[in-house]
C-alpha positions as a printed Julia matrix, in Angstrom:
358×3 Matrix{Float64}:
 -16.92   3.84  17.51
 -20.37   2.95  15.65
 -21.53   6.35  15.07
 -25.26   6.63  13.47
 -25.01  10.58  11.67
 -28.08  12.22  10.1
 -29.8   15.42   8.88
 -32.99  17.05   8.33
 -34.4   20.52   6.31
 -36.16  23.22   8.43
 -37.35  25.95   6.77
 -37.17  29.28   9.45
 -39.97  31.8    8.94
 -39.46  35.04   9.66
 -41.51  37.35  11.91
 -41.25  39.82   8.79
 -40.16  40.32   5.47
 -36.29  41.02   6.55
 -34.84  43.29   3.57
 -31.37  43.71   2.69
 -29.79  45.0   -0.18
 -29.37  42.29  -2.34
 -33.48  41.4   -1.93
 -36.39  40.02   0.49
 -36.09  37.5    2.89
 -39.19  35.88   3.73
 -37.93  32.18   5.07
 -34.48  31.16   5.72
 -34.04  26.81   5.37
 -31.07  25.22   7.2
 -30.16  21.91   8.06
 -29.71  20.65  11.6
 -27.16  17.8   11.62
 -27.16  14.92  14.45
 -24.33  12.41  15.57
 -24.88  10.25  17.89
 -21.96   7.91  19.42
 -22.94   4.53  21.28
 -24.03   5.64  24.23
 -27.1    7.62  22.45
 -25.62  10.77  23.51
 -26.0   12.91  20.36
 -24.64  16.82  18.99
 -26.04  18.86  16.92
 -24.45  21.18  14.03
 -26.52  23.97  11.2
 -25.22  24.3    7.93
 -27.09  26.68   6.62
 -25.69  28.18   3.46
 -26.83  32.02   2.55
 -28.54  32.19  -0.64
 -26.61  34.48  -3.57
 -23.61  34.57  -0.06
 -22.7   31.59   0.98
 -19.75  29.64  -1.56
 -22.25  26.79  -1.12
 -25.13  27.79  -2.56
 -25.41  25.12  -5.12
 -28.51  22.73  -6.15
 -26.03  19.59  -5.24
 -25.71  20.72  -1.57
 -27.95  18.38  -0.18
 -26.33  15.51  -1.61
 -22.92  16.8   -1.14
 -24.1   17.21   2.98
 -25.52  12.86   2.59
 -22.55  12.15   1.61
 -20.36  14.03   4.15
 -22.12  12.32   7.11
 -22.66   9.19   5.23
 -18.7    8.89   4.84
 -18.52   9.59   8.88
 -20.56   7.1    9.49
 -18.3    4.38   8.04
 -15.82   5.9   10.73
 -14.32   3.61  13.64
 -12.56   7.0   15.23
 -13.12   7.97  18.18
 -12.45  11.67  18.07
 -11.34  12.08  22.12
  -8.88  15.69  20.93
 -10.28  18.69  19.13
  -7.51  17.36  16.68
  -8.78  13.85  15.31
 -12.28  15.91  14.78
 -10.49  18.93  12.23
  -8.23  16.27  10.85
 -11.09  14.18  10.11
 -13.55  17.36   8.71
 -10.09  18.96   6.52
  -9.69  15.35   5.05
 -13.24  14.65   4.24
 -14.98  17.93   3.82
 -13.04  21.04   1.24
 -12.73  24.61   1.91
 -15.55  25.48  -0.18
 -18.17  23.72   1.65
 -18.24  26.51   4.37
 -21.92  26.0    5.87
 -21.08  22.14   5.64
 -18.22  22.07   7.59
 -19.27  24.39   9.73
 -22.27  22.93  11.02
 -20.12  19.07  10.68
 -17.63  21.13  13.83
 -20.15  21.83  15.72
 -21.89  19.4   15.7
 -19.06  16.65  16.92
 -17.82  19.38  19.33
 -21.59  19.48  20.59
 -20.72  15.46  21.42
 -17.07  16.06  21.83
 -18.08  17.99  25.02
 -20.45  16.2   26.53
 -23.84  16.44  24.15
 -25.14  19.35  25.76
 -24.96  21.56  23.44
 -21.42  23.46  25.49
 -19.91  23.87  22.08
 -16.63  25.89  23.99
 -16.39  26.28  27.35
 -17.51  29.57  29.03
 -18.77  31.38  31.59
 -20.82  31.78  28.82
 -22.21  28.62  28.73
 -22.18  28.43  32.5
 -24.45  31.18  32.82
 -22.39  33.62  34.33
 -21.55  36.1   31.84
 -23.49  37.52  28.73
 -21.92  38.73  25.41
 -22.72  42.85  24.51
 -24.36  42.45  21.26
 -25.76  45.51  18.19
 -28.97  45.8   17.84
 -30.13  44.37  14.19
 -32.09  47.43  12.36
 -33.03  46.01   9.41
 -33.89  47.18   6.09
 -37.64  48.95   4.42
 -39.89  51.99   4.57
 -38.34  54.96   6.45
 -41.61  54.63   9.38
 -40.37  50.75  10.22
 -36.47  51.4   10.78
 -37.28  54.2   12.86
 -39.89  51.41  15.1
 -36.99  49.06  15.37
 -34.87  51.43  16.08
 -37.2   52.88  19.16
 -38.07  49.19  20.0
 -33.8   48.46  20.57
 -32.92  51.61  22.31
 -36.22  50.42  24.25
 -35.24  46.92  25.08
 -31.31  48.37  26.38
 -29.11  48.47  23.2
 -25.8   50.79  23.8
 -25.49  49.29  19.79
 -27.53  49.86  17.01
 -26.74  48.71  13.83
 -28.57  49.97  10.39
 -28.74  48.34   7.09
 -28.38  51.09   4.48
 -28.47  50.71   0.97
 -32.43  49.92   0.14
 -34.67  53.67   1.01
 -32.18  57.18  -0.78
 -29.11  57.74   1.18
 -30.94  61.61   1.99
 -34.0   58.91   3.88
 -30.72  56.76   5.98
 -29.38  59.76   6.37
 -32.49  60.91   8.0
 -32.9   58.37  10.57
 -29.59  58.93  11.36
 -30.17  62.39  12.43
 -33.71  60.18  14.63
 -31.22  59.09  16.92
 -28.62  62.22  17.13
 -31.04  63.47  18.01
 -31.7   61.74  21.41
 -28.17  60.3   22.54
 -24.87  61.39  21.35
 -21.67  58.82  20.38
 -21.42  57.86  23.82
 -24.68  56.73  24.58
 -25.27  55.21  22.23
 -22.35  53.36  19.05
 -24.08  53.36  15.48
 -22.44  50.71  13.25
 -23.94  50.67   9.4
 -24.09  48.1    6.77
 -24.13  49.2    2.24
 -23.8   45.53   1.79
 -21.54  46.92  -1.22
 -24.65  49.09  -1.91
 -22.16  51.7   -2.63
 -19.8   51.97  -5.73
 -16.39  53.19  -5.66
 -17.3   56.61  -7.49
 -19.31  57.5   -5.35
 -18.63  55.45  -1.82
 -15.7   58.24  -0.66
 -19.13  61.35  -0.56
 -21.26  58.82   0.7
 -18.89  58.31   3.76
 -18.18  62.02   4.09
 -21.65  62.4    4.66
 -22.48  59.57   7.23
 -18.92  60.28   9.01
 -21.05  63.45  10.09
 -22.91  61.61  12.05
 -19.99  59.96  14.42
 -20.15  55.99  13.15
 -19.05  53.36  15.12
 -18.11  52.38  12.01
 -19.86  51.45   8.08
 -19.16  47.22   6.25
 -18.69  46.24   3.04
 -19.05  49.97   1.8
 -18.45  48.66  -2.45
 -18.53  45.18  -3.6
 -16.21  43.05  -2.76
 -13.35  42.29  -5.16
 -12.89  45.73  -5.86
  -9.46  44.82  -3.63
  -7.41  48.2   -5.25
 -10.89  50.9   -4.72
 -11.44  49.48  -1.37
  -7.74  49.96  -0.21
  -7.82  53.85  -1.5
 -11.36  54.05   0.4
  -9.65  52.57   3.6
  -6.89  54.76   2.98
  -8.64  57.99   2.82
 -12.09  56.54   4.59
 -13.95  59.75   7.72
 -14.88  57.14   9.29
 -13.54  53.23   9.75
 -14.92  50.68   7.34
 -15.1   47.04   8.58
 -15.16  44.51   5.59
 -16.91  40.95   5.83
 -18.25  39.56   2.32
 -14.93  40.68   0.53
 -13.62  38.09   3.04
 -16.1   34.99   1.99
 -14.58  32.99  -0.66
 -10.81  33.59   0.59
  -9.32  29.67   1.67
  -6.02  29.34   2.24
  -3.78  31.6    5.08
  -1.58  33.21   2.46
  -4.52  34.45   0.68
  -5.93  35.78   4.01
  -2.31  37.54   4.89
  -2.76  38.72   0.67
  -6.43  40.74   1.04
  -5.6   42.26   4.84
  -2.0   43.65   3.47
  -3.48  44.39   0.56
  -6.73  46.33   1.6
  -5.85  47.21   6.05
  -9.16  47.69   6.83
  -9.75  49.16   9.97
 -11.47  46.07  11.3
 -12.67  42.37  10.52
 -16.58  40.88  10.31
 -16.47  36.67  10.75
 -19.46  34.68  10.0
 -17.98  31.46  10.76
 -20.92  30.0    8.39
 -19.74  31.94   5.55
 -15.98  31.35   5.89
 -15.76  27.59   7.07
 -16.34  27.06  10.59
 -15.09  28.45  14.24
 -10.71  27.84  13.36
 -11.29  28.92   9.94
 -12.5   31.81  11.93
  -9.95  31.84  14.51
  -6.87  31.81  12.05
  -8.2   35.05  10.66
  -8.85  36.62  13.93
  -5.27  36.18  14.93
  -4.19  38.03  11.08
  -6.1   41.01  11.92
  -5.33  41.29  15.45
  -1.09  40.82  14.54
  -1.4   43.8   12.14
  -3.8   45.92  14.59
  -6.41  45.59  12.81
 -10.02  45.14  15.11
 -12.76  42.66  14.64
 -15.82  41.25  15.86
 -18.25  38.77  14.96
 -21.69  38.08  13.62
 -24.56  35.2   13.07
 -26.0   35.15   9.2
 -29.29  34.23   9.6
 -28.51  30.26  11.43
 -31.93  28.97  13.99
 -30.69  29.33  17.3
 -28.74  26.27  16.72
 -26.22  27.7   15.42
 -26.78  31.4   17.25
 -24.89  29.63  20.19
 -21.99  27.99  19.0
 -21.23  31.18  17.35
 -21.62  32.45  20.65
 -19.47  29.82  22.66
 -17.09  30.54  20.42
 -17.03  34.06  20.64
 -17.68  33.73  24.72
 -13.5   31.68  24.68
 -11.97  34.4   22.78
 -12.66  37.79  25.8
 -13.43  40.16  23.48
 -15.05  43.62  24.76
 -16.69  44.97  21.75
 -19.72  44.55  20.83
 -20.99  41.38  18.38
 -23.66  40.58  16.02
 -25.83  37.67  17.45
 -28.95  39.14  17.97
 -30.35  36.86  14.86
 -32.14  34.69  17.34
 -35.47  36.78  17.53
 -36.52  36.67  13.71
 -37.97  33.41  12.86
 -41.46  32.16  14.0
 -40.26  29.12  14.57
 -36.86  28.73  15.02
 -35.34  25.91  17.85
 -36.92  26.6   21.27
 -33.41  27.56  23.2
 -31.77  28.65  26.23
 -30.66  31.37  24.81
 -31.8   35.42  25.35
 -31.54  39.13  25.1
 -31.47  40.93  28.01
 -30.55  45.21  27.51
 -28.17  44.11  25.09
 -26.61  41.23  26.15
 -26.78  37.28  25.08
 -27.31  34.98  27.61
 -27.1   31.77  28.21
 -29.81  30.09  30.63
 -30.26  26.59  31.56
 -29.45  24.05  29.4
 -32.82  21.65  30.11
 -35.02  24.68  27.98
 -33.17  23.23  24.27
 -36.27  20.99  22.29
 -34.46  19.07  19.47
 -36.62  18.66  15.5
 -34.49  15.06  15.61
């Protein structure tokens, strides 16, 4: 089969300065991959290395992307099964390029399942079921964060995720007080994400303070790579700990098992763009469930193309917990899509609503 493979760079612009413990985000650069077969049908994927975090956030990334596109265009194999897709991916794209694998993987899956942006068919892609998601609260001044909280609660979210680590700790606790003044843990579930902002020496005490607010969990309280300290914290923490950045850069099955059995977290958080795609994320899920470790899936600031792929994958797993898939509303110039959020759920509407930049 003859292939036409191309990509286009696109810069997403945030609607507001998005604060994290690693700095302020105003733009996000992505690469949209288009794989077209000889019948004129095409699949779309997205490669979007996250600056300062993705293993493939390197100056030479685009040249590697161009080479992968050229390699695929020379292929004569018909990807008539998922296994044939993954054989090509694993042979041609090294694990150290997780966002590139994710983009190629999802473009090929899109093409395999009809070139209708249906990455993995489910009742979600058939628009008969929504996915419960958390409402994301970005770092900023106290008034800005409180305004976001009010907006999410008014929009019907019953799970809120708050990024912490930018304000002083007392101000962040005051925001939690604000929610708990009106809503019990049974009414509104609160997750906090520290992005590694605490030191091992202070983390246990801060977690004791946070536990008083009846939190669902805290993501990555200390910086990744400190397995002994994280293990000790998971063993004594008065609220569940979820590993996030800790999973990045771990590729082999044995390394994944080693991390889970060494640290023994209560949850892991899966970001396919950072972990090497959908199949790599599924491997993490299988290992976690075998060890009674909970999980949920989160987007990593992709456009609606990447978000759609992650959401459709998530829907096939039939998880009942809130997922982190609410980032589609962050940008002025996102790719128009049928993804909508209603009452704290992500839905997929009419596929004809897609508009493509390639």
